[in-house]
Amino acid sequence: SADVYTSTWKLQEDGGDKFGTMTVKIDVEGNTNPFQFIEFLCSAEWESDAGILPCPNGKSNPDGVMYVDETPTFETGYTDDEPAIILRPEQETNGEIQGTFFYVKMPAASAFFRTILGCTADKNQCDTDVFIYYRVKGSDTKNLLGSWVEKFDDSIQTINIDLSGKSLQGKEVEFIFRVKVEPVVPGTG
C-alpha cells in the first residue's frame, strides 16, 4: 500500500505578512514508517545569510522565520485542512531561508515527490523562487529536484515528480528546502 508524506510550507514577508503556501507530499509504496516534514520542522537545520537560526524562530525575527500555522489559505481561496510550515526569508534584498532535513531512508519500491505550491490569498505581491534539493548520504553533491517561480496569479502549481529515475531506492537521502525572494530586475519594478 502507498504511504503519503505531507508537509505544508507558508511564506512570509519582512513585516510578518504571509504570502505563499507550499504543500509537499511524497507518496511511497511499501513504506511502513511515514515521514512528514512538518513533524520534524525543528529537526532540520535552518539558516539564512545571518547564520544558523533557532527553531521555531519568532514571527518578527529579521534573520528569518519558520514556525507551524494550522490553516493555510491559497490565492485561489482554497483553505487547506492540514497545518503549514511558515517561512520568511531574511529581511534583506534577495533574502532567503534554507532548511536541511536529516536523512530519510527511501523505500526499495517507487516513490513520488508531490507538492502544491501557491501564494496565500491575502498577499497579492507574492513573488518567490522555491528550490527543492536532495543529497544521497556519503555524497557531496546536492542535486536539484526542482525549482519553481511562484507569483500571485490566482492559480496554484501541482508538482508530481517520480523519484524512481533518481536511483534513490533503499538509500538514505536528505531533502533541502530553499525559498528566496524573487530578485527585482532593474527597470521592471
Short mmCIF file of N, CA, C and O in Angstrom, two decimals, residues 25-139:
data_model
loop_
_atom_site.label_atom_id
_atom_site.label_comp_id
_atom_site.label_asym_id
_atom_site.label_seq_id
_atom_site.Cartn_x
_atom_site.Cartn_y
_atom_site.Cartn_z
N LYS A 25 4.04 16.61 -0.67
CA LYS A 25 3.60 15.24 -0.41
C LYS A 25 4.54 14.30 -1.14
O LYS A 25 4.80 14.47 -2.33
N ILE A 26 5.03 13.29 -0.43
CA ILE A 26 5.84 12.25 -1.06
C ILE A 26 5.07 10.95 -0.88
O ILE A 26 4.84 10.52 0.26
N ASP A 27 4.64 10.33 -1.97
CA ASP A 27 3.96 9.05 -1.92
C ASP A 27 5.00 7.95 -2.02
O ASP A 27 5.82 7.95 -2.92
N VAL A 28 4.93 7.01 -1.09
CA VAL A 28 5.91 5.93 -1.05
C VAL A 28 5.17 4.61 -0.89
O VAL A 28 4.45 4.42 0.08
N GLU A 29 5.36 3.71 -1.83
CA GLU A 29 4.75 2.39 -1.73
C GLU A 29 5.58 1.50 -0.83
O GLU A 29 6.80 1.48 -0.92
N GLY A 30 4.91 0.78 0.07
CA GLY A 30 5.58 -0.21 0.90
C GLY A 30 6.34 0.36 2.08
O GLY A 30 7.01 -0.38 2.78
N ASN A 31 6.24 1.62 2.36
CA ASN A 31 6.94 2.20 3.50
C ASN A 31 6.04 2.13 4.72
O ASN A 31 4.92 2.62 4.69
N THR A 32 6.52 1.52 5.79
CA THR A 32 5.70 1.36 6.99
C THR A 32 5.96 2.46 8.01
O THR A 32 5.31 2.49 9.04
N ASN A 33 6.90 3.35 7.76
CA ASN A 33 7.21 4.44 8.67
C ASN A 33 7.10 5.78 7.94
O ASN A 33 8.09 6.34 7.51
N PRO A 34 5.86 6.32 7.82
CA PRO A 34 5.69 7.58 7.08
C PRO A 34 6.50 8.72 7.68
O PRO A 34 6.64 8.82 8.89
N PHE A 35 7.02 9.60 6.82
CA PHE A 35 7.77 10.78 7.24
C PHE A 35 7.00 12.01 6.82
O PHE A 35 6.64 12.15 5.65
N GLN A 36 6.72 12.91 7.75
CA GLN A 36 6.04 14.16 7.45
C GLN A 36 6.96 15.30 7.86
O GLN A 36 7.29 15.44 9.03
N PHE A 37 7.34 16.12 6.90
CA PHE A 37 8.27 17.22 7.16
C PHE A 37 7.81 18.12 8.30
O PHE A 37 8.61 18.56 9.12
N ILE A 38 6.52 18.38 8.37
CA ILE A 38 6.01 19.31 9.37
C ILE A 38 6.25 18.82 10.80
O ILE A 38 6.45 19.60 11.72
N GLU A 39 6.26 17.50 10.99
CA GLU A 39 6.51 16.94 12.32
C GLU A 39 7.96 17.10 12.75
O GLU A 39 8.29 16.96 13.92
N PHE A 40 8.85 17.37 11.80
CA PHE A 40 10.28 17.46 12.09
C PHE A 40 10.85 18.84 11.75
O PHE A 40 12.03 18.97 11.47
N LEU A 41 9.99 19.86 11.81
CA LEU A 41 10.40 21.22 11.47
C LEU A 41 11.68 21.61 12.19
O LEU A 41 12.62 22.11 11.58
N CYS A 42 11.74 21.38 13.48
CA CYS A 42 12.90 21.83 14.25
C CYS A 42 14.01 20.79 14.34
O CYS A 42 15.03 21.02 15.00
N SER A 43 13.85 19.67 13.65
CA SER A 43 14.96 18.73 13.49
C SER A 43 15.82 19.14 12.30
O SER A 43 16.95 18.71 12.18
N ALA A 44 15.24 19.97 11.41
CA ALA A 44 16.00 20.49 10.27
C ALA A 44 16.95 21.57 10.77
O ALA A 44 16.70 22.22 11.78
N GLU A 45 18.05 21.77 10.02
CA GLU A 45 18.95 22.88 10.32
C GLU A 45 18.53 24.05 9.43
O GLU A 45 18.57 23.95 8.21
N TRP A 46 18.12 25.14 10.07
CA TRP A 46 17.64 26.32 9.36
C TRP A 46 18.72 27.38 9.34
O TRP A 46 19.37 27.63 10.35
N GLU A 47 18.88 28.03 8.17
CA GLU A 47 19.89 29.07 8.06
C GLU A 47 19.49 30.12 7.04
O GLU A 47 18.67 29.89 6.16
N SER A 48 20.10 31.29 7.21
CA SER A 48 19.99 32.39 6.26
C SER A 48 21.38 33.01 6.20
O SER A 48 22.33 32.47 6.79
N ASP A 49 21.51 34.14 5.53
CA ASP A 49 22.81 34.81 5.49
C ASP A 49 23.27 35.22 6.89
O ASP A 49 24.44 35.47 7.11
N ALA A 50 22.34 35.30 7.83
CA ALA A 50 22.66 35.67 9.22
C ALA A 50 23.29 34.50 9.97
O ALA A 50 23.81 34.68 11.07
N GLY A 51 23.25 33.29 9.41
CA GLY A 51 23.82 32.11 10.06
C GLY A 51 22.75 31.09 10.42
O GLY A 51 21.63 31.12 9.90
N ILE A 52 23.11 30.17 11.32
CA ILE A 52 22.18 29.13 11.78
C ILE A 52 21.11 29.80 12.64
O ILE A 52 21.41 30.63 13.50
N LEU A 53 19.85 29.42 12.42
CA LEU A 53 18.72 30.03 13.11
C LEU A 53 18.13 29.09 14.15
O LEU A 53 18.08 27.88 13.93
N PRO A 54 17.64 29.62 15.27
CA PRO A 54 16.92 28.79 16.23
C PRO A 54 15.56 28.39 15.64
O PRO A 54 15.04 29.08 14.76
N CYS A 55 14.99 27.30 16.12
CA CYS A 55 13.71 26.83 15.60
C CYS A 55 12.81 26.40 16.76
O CYS A 55 13.27 25.69 17.64
N PRO A 56 11.53 26.81 16.76
CA PRO A 56 10.97 27.77 15.82
C PRO A 56 11.56 29.15 16.07
O PRO A 56 12.04 29.43 17.17
N ASN A 57 11.51 29.99 15.05
CA ASN A 57 12.08 31.33 15.16
C ASN A 57 10.95 32.34 15.11
O ASN A 57 10.07 32.24 14.26
N GLY A 58 10.96 33.30 16.01
CA GLY A 58 9.88 34.27 16.18
C GLY A 58 9.36 34.87 14.90
O GLY A 58 10.09 35.06 13.93
N LYS A 59 8.08 35.22 14.92
CA LYS A 59 7.39 35.76 13.74
C LYS A 59 7.99 37.06 13.23
O LYS A 59 7.77 37.43 12.10
N SER A 60 8.75 37.78 14.07
CA SER A 60 9.28 39.07 13.65
C SER A 60 10.80 39.09 13.59
O SER A 60 11.40 40.15 13.47
N ASN A 61 11.45 37.94 13.64
CA ASN A 61 12.91 37.91 13.63
C ASN A 61 13.42 38.32 12.24
O ASN A 61 13.09 37.68 11.25
N PRO A 62 14.24 39.36 12.14
CA PRO A 62 14.72 39.82 10.83
C PRO A 62 15.69 38.85 10.15
O PRO A 62 15.94 38.96 8.96
N ASP A 63 16.23 37.86 10.90
CA ASP A 63 17.18 36.91 10.32
C ASP A 63 16.51 35.79 9.55
O ASP A 63 17.16 35.05 8.83
N GLY A 64 15.18 35.65 9.70
CA GLY A 64 14.44 34.59 9.03
C GLY A 64 13.50 33.92 10.01
O GLY A 64 13.78 33.88 11.21
N VAL A 65 12.39 33.42 9.51
CA VAL A 65 11.33 32.89 10.36
C VAL A 65 10.88 31.53 9.85
O VAL A 65 10.75 31.31 8.65
N MET A 66 10.64 30.60 10.80
CA MET A 66 9.98 29.34 10.49
C MET A 66 9.17 28.89 11.71
O MET A 66 9.65 28.96 12.83
N TYR A 67 7.91 28.52 11.47
CA TYR A 67 7.03 28.01 12.52
C TYR A 67 5.83 27.34 11.85
O TYR A 67 5.68 27.39 10.63
N VAL A 68 4.96 26.70 12.64
CA VAL A 68 3.81 25.98 12.10
C VAL A 68 2.54 26.83 12.24
O VAL A 68 2.29 27.41 13.29
N ASP A 69 1.76 26.89 11.17
CA ASP A 69 0.45 27.54 11.16
C ASP A 69 -0.58 26.46 10.84
O ASP A 69 -0.33 25.62 9.97
N GLU A 70 -1.73 26.50 11.48
CA GLU A 70 -2.71 25.42 11.34
C GLU A 70 -3.66 25.53 10.14
O GLU A 70 -4.26 24.54 9.77
N THR A 71 -3.82 26.73 9.53
CA THR A 71 -4.84 26.88 8.48
C THR A 71 -4.35 27.72 7.29
O THR A 71 -4.67 28.89 7.18
N PRO A 72 -3.61 27.12 6.36
CA PRO A 72 -3.17 27.87 5.18
C PRO A 72 -4.31 28.10 4.19
O PRO A 72 -5.12 27.23 3.95
N THR A 73 -4.37 29.31 3.61
CA THR A 73 -5.35 29.63 2.57
C THR A 73 -4.59 30.09 1.33
O THR A 73 -3.79 31.02 1.39
N PHE A 74 -4.87 29.44 0.20
CA PHE A 74 -4.20 29.74 -1.06
C PHE A 74 -4.83 30.93 -1.77
O PHE A 74 -5.97 31.31 -1.48
N GLU A 75 -4.12 31.45 -2.75
CA GLU A 75 -4.57 32.59 -3.54
C GLU A 75 -5.86 32.30 -4.30
O GLU A 75 -6.57 33.21 -4.70
N THR A 76 -6.18 31.02 -4.51
CA THR A 76 -7.42 30.63 -5.19
C THR A 76 -8.62 30.66 -4.26
O THR A 76 -9.74 30.46 -4.70
N GLY A 77 -8.38 30.87 -2.96
CA GLY A 77 -9.45 30.86 -1.97
C GLY A 77 -9.57 29.54 -1.23
O GLY A 77 -10.30 29.44 -0.26
N TYR A 78 -8.84 28.52 -1.68
CA TYR A 78 -8.88 27.21 -1.04
C TYR A 78 -8.15 27.25 0.30
O TYR A 78 -7.03 27.72 0.39
N THR A 79 -8.82 26.79 1.36
CA THR A 79 -8.21 26.68 2.68
C THR A 79 -7.93 25.20 2.93
O THR A 79 -8.84 24.38 2.94
N ASP A 80 -6.67 24.88 3.17
CA ASP A 80 -6.25 23.50 3.43
C ASP A 80 -6.59 23.13 4.87
O ASP A 80 -6.54 23.96 5.76
N ASP A 81 -6.92 21.87 5.09
CA ASP A 81 -7.22 21.41 6.44
C ASP A 81 -5.99 20.79 7.12
O ASP A 81 -6.10 20.22 8.19
N GLU A 82 -4.82 20.94 6.51
CA GLU A 82 -3.57 20.46 7.09
C GLU A 82 -2.72 21.65 7.51
O GLU A 82 -2.76 22.71 6.88
N PRO A 83 -1.94 21.51 8.59
CA PRO A 83 -1.10 22.62 9.04
C PRO A 83 -0.01 22.96 8.03
O PRO A 83 0.31 22.16 7.15
N ALA A 84 0.56 24.16 8.17
CA ALA A 84 1.57 24.65 7.24
C ALA A 84 2.82 25.07 7.98
O ALA A 84 2.76 25.53 9.12
N ILE A 85 3.96 24.91 7.33
CA ILE A 85 5.21 25.47 7.84
C ILE A 85 5.31 26.87 7.25
O ILE A 85 5.27 27.06 6.04
N ILE A 86 5.42 27.87 8.12
CA ILE A 86 5.54 29.26 7.70
C ILE A 86 7.02 29.59 7.56
O ILE A 86 7.80 29.35 8.47
N LEU A 87 7.39 30.13 6.42
CA LEU A 87 8.77 30.54 6.18
C LEU A 87 8.80 32.00 5.76
O LEU A 87 7.96 32.43 4.98
N ARG A 88 9.75 32.75 6.29
CA ARG A 88 10.00 34.10 5.81
C ARG A 88 11.50 34.25 5.66
O ARG A 88 12.25 34.07 6.61
N PRO A 89 11.96 34.55 4.46
CA PRO A 89 13.39 34.75 4.26
C PRO A 89 13.92 35.90 5.10
O PRO A 89 13.16 36.72 5.60
N GLU A 90 15.23 35.95 5.21
CA GLU A 90 15.88 37.04 5.92
C GLU A 90 15.43 38.38 5.33
O GLU A 90 15.26 38.51 4.13
N GLN A 91 15.25 39.37 6.19
CA GLN A 91 14.75 40.68 5.77
C GLN A 91 15.87 41.51 5.18
O GLN A 91 16.42 42.40 5.83
N GLU A 92 16.21 41.21 3.94
CA GLU A 92 17.22 41.96 3.20
C GLU A 92 16.97 41.74 1.72
O GLU A 92 16.22 40.86 1.33
N THR A 93 17.58 42.55 0.87
CA THR A 93 17.44 42.37 -0.56
C THR A 93 17.89 40.97 -0.94
O THR A 93 18.93 40.50 -0.50
N ASN A 94 17.08 40.29 -1.73
CA ASN A 94 17.35 38.91 -2.15
C ASN A 94 17.49 37.97 -0.96
O ASN A 94 18.22 36.99 -1.01
N GLY A 95 16.77 38.26 0.14
CA GLY A 95 16.81 37.41 1.32
C GLY A 95 16.33 36.00 1.01
O GLY A 95 15.55 35.77 0.10
N GLU A 96 16.82 35.05 1.80
CA GLU A 96 16.40 33.66 1.63
C GLU A 96 16.46 32.94 2.96
O GLU A 96 17.00 33.44 3.94
N ILE A 97 15.88 31.75 2.97
CA ILE A 97 15.96 30.85 4.12
C ILE A 97 16.08 29.44 3.57
O ILE A 97 15.54 29.14 2.49
N GLN A 98 16.81 28.59 4.27
CA GLN A 98 17.02 27.22 3.83
C GLN A 98 16.93 26.28 5.02
O GLN A 98 17.47 26.57 6.08
N GLY A 99 16.25 25.17 4.83
CA GLY A 99 16.15 24.13 5.85
C GLY A 99 16.66 22.81 5.30
O GLY A 99 16.22 22.38 4.24
N THR A 100 17.59 22.19 6.02
CA THR A 100 18.13 20.89 5.62
C THR A 100 17.63 19.85 6.61
O THR A 100 17.96 19.89 7.79
N PHE A 101 16.81 18.92 6.11
CA PHE A 101 16.25 17.87 6.95
C PHE A 101 17.22 16.71 7.05
O PHE A 101 18.01 16.47 6.14
N PHE A 102 17.15 15.98 8.15
CA PHE A 102 18.01 14.82 8.34
C PHE A 102 17.70 13.74 7.31
O PHE A 102 16.69 13.80 6.63
N TYR A 103 18.56 12.77 7.20
CA TYR A 103 18.42 11.72 6.17
C TYR A 103 17.18 10.86 6.38
O TYR A 103 16.86 10.49 7.51
N VAL A 104 16.50 10.58 5.27
CA VAL A 104 15.32 9.72 5.25
C VAL A 104 15.68 8.49 4.45
O VAL A 104 16.23 8.59 3.35
N LYS A 105 15.36 7.31 4.97
CA LYS A 105 15.61 6.06 4.24
C LYS A 105 14.53 5.90 3.19
O LYS A 105 13.34 5.81 3.49
N MET A 106 14.94 5.90 1.93
CA MET A 106 13.99 5.76 0.83
C MET A 106 13.62 4.28 0.67
O MET A 106 14.44 3.40 0.90
N PRO A 107 12.38 4.02 0.29
CA PRO A 107 11.94 2.63 0.15
C PRO A 107 12.57 1.97 -1.09
O PRO A 107 13.05 2.65 -1.99
N ALA A 108 12.52 0.65 -1.10
CA ALA A 108 13.02 -0.10 -2.26
C ALA A 108 12.06 0.04 -3.44
O ALA A 108 12.46 -0.08 -4.59
N ALA A 109 10.78 0.32 -3.14
CA ALA A 109 9.77 0.50 -4.19
C ALA A 109 9.81 1.93 -4.71
O ALA A 109 10.59 2.75 -4.24
N SER A 110 8.95 2.22 -5.66
CA SER A 110 8.92 3.55 -6.25
C SER A 110 8.41 4.59 -5.25
O SER A 110 7.71 4.26 -4.29
N ALA A 111 8.78 5.85 -5.47
CA ALA A 111 8.35 6.95 -4.62
C ALA A 111 8.12 8.18 -5.49
O ALA A 111 8.69 8.30 -6.57
N PHE A 112 7.27 9.06 -5.02
CA PHE A 112 6.95 10.29 -5.74
C PHE A 112 7.09 11.47 -4.80
O PHE A 112 6.79 11.38 -3.61
N PHE A 113 7.54 12.61 -5.34
CA PHE A 113 7.57 13.86 -4.61
C PHE A 113 6.44 14.70 -5.16
O PHE A 113 6.46 15.07 -6.34
N ARG A 114 5.44 14.97 -4.32
CA ARG A 114 4.28 15.73 -4.77
C ARG A 114 4.11 16.95 -3.90
O ARG A 114 4.25 16.89 -2.68
N THR A 115 3.80 18.06 -4.54
CA THR A 115 3.61 19.29 -3.79
C THR A 115 2.57 20.17 -4.47
O THR A 115 2.36 20.08 -5.69
N ILE A 116 1.93 20.99 -3.69
CA ILE A 116 1.06 22.05 -4.19
C ILE A 116 1.75 23.34 -3.78
O ILE A 116 2.09 23.53 -2.62
N LEU A 117 1.96 24.22 -4.72
CA LEU A 117 2.69 25.45 -4.48
C LEU A 117 1.83 26.64 -4.88
O LEU A 117 1.32 26.69 -6.00
N GLY A 118 1.63 27.56 -3.95
CA GLY A 118 0.83 28.74 -4.26
C GLY A 118 1.03 29.83 -3.23
O GLY A 118 1.55 29.58 -2.14
N CYS A 119 0.62 31.02 -3.57
CA CYS A 119 0.67 32.15 -2.64
C CYS A 119 -0.58 32.13 -1.77
O CYS A 119 -1.58 31.52 -2.12
N THR A 120 -0.52 32.84 -0.64
CA THR A 120 -1.69 32.94 0.20
C THR A 120 -2.65 33.98 -0.36
O THR A 120 -2.26 34.89 -1.10
N ALA A 121 -3.91 33.83 0.01
CA ALA A 121 -4.98 34.64 -0.57
C ALA A 121 -4.81 36.13 -0.32
O ALA A 121 -5.25 36.94 -1.14
N ASP A 122 -4.19 36.50 0.78
CA ASP A 122 -4.11 37.91 1.15
C ASP A 122 -2.83 38.60 0.71
O ASP A 122 -2.60 39.76 1.05
N LYS A 123 -1.99 37.94 -0.07
CA LYS A 123 -0.69 38.52 -0.45
C LYS A 123 -0.54 38.62 -1.96
O LYS A 123 0.10 37.81 -2.61
N ASN A 124 -1.12 39.66 -2.54
CA ASN A 124 -1.08 39.79 -4.00
C ASN A 124 0.27 40.27 -4.52
O ASN A 124 0.45 40.35 -5.73
N GLN A 125 1.25 40.55 -3.64
CA GLN A 125 2.59 40.91 -4.09
C GLN A 125 3.56 39.72 -4.02
O GLN A 125 4.76 39.88 -4.20
N CYS A 126 3.04 38.53 -3.78
CA CYS A 126 3.85 37.32 -3.66
C CYS A 126 4.68 37.11 -4.92
O CYS A 126 4.16 37.14 -6.03
N ASP A 127 5.99 36.89 -4.73
CA ASP A 127 6.90 36.68 -5.86
C ASP A 127 8.16 36.00 -5.32
O ASP A 127 9.04 36.68 -4.81
N THR A 128 8.23 34.68 -5.41
CA THR A 128 9.33 33.93 -4.79
C THR A 128 9.90 32.87 -5.74
O THR A 128 9.26 32.46 -6.69
N ASP A 129 11.11 32.45 -5.41
CA ASP A 129 11.73 31.29 -6.06
C ASP A 129 11.78 30.19 -5.01
O ASP A 129 12.19 30.43 -3.87
N VAL A 130 11.38 28.98 -5.38
CA VAL A 130 11.38 27.84 -4.48
C VAL A 130 12.25 26.75 -5.10
O VAL A 130 12.13 26.44 -6.29
N PHE A 131 13.15 26.19 -4.30
CA PHE A 131 14.05 25.14 -4.75
C PHE A 131 13.96 23.96 -3.80
O PHE A 131 13.95 24.15 -2.59
N ILE A 132 13.92 22.76 -4.36
CA ILE A 132 14.00 21.54 -3.56
C ILE A 132 15.21 20.76 -4.07
O ILE A 132 15.33 20.48 -5.26
N TYR A 133 16.12 20.45 -3.13
CA TYR A 133 17.32 19.69 -3.45
C TYR A 133 17.29 18.37 -2.69
O TYR A 133 16.58 18.23 -1.69
N TYR A 134 18.10 17.42 -3.14
CA TYR A 134 18.32 16.19 -2.38
C TYR A 134 19.79 15.82 -2.46
O TYR A 134 20.49 16.17 -3.41
N ARG A 135 20.26 15.12 -1.44
CA ARG A 135 21.65 14.66 -1.41
C ARG A 135 21.65 13.26 -0.80
O ARG A 135 21.10 13.04 0.27
N VAL A 136 22.29 12.34 -1.49
CA VAL A 136 22.42 10.96 -1.00
C VAL A 136 23.54 10.93 0.04
O VAL A 136 24.59 11.55 -0.15
N LYS A 137 23.30 10.23 1.13
CA LYS A 137 24.29 10.14 2.20
C LYS A 137 25.62 9.61 1.65
O LYS A 137 25.65 8.66 0.88
N GLY A 138 26.72 10.25 2.04
CA GLY A 138 28.04 9.86 1.58
C GLY A 138 28.49 10.63 0.35
O GLY A 138 29.63 10.52 -0.08
N SER A 139 27.59 11.43 -0.23
CA SER A 139 27.93 12.21 -1.42
C SER A 139 28.03 13.69 -1.05
O SER A 139 27.31 14.17 -0.18
#
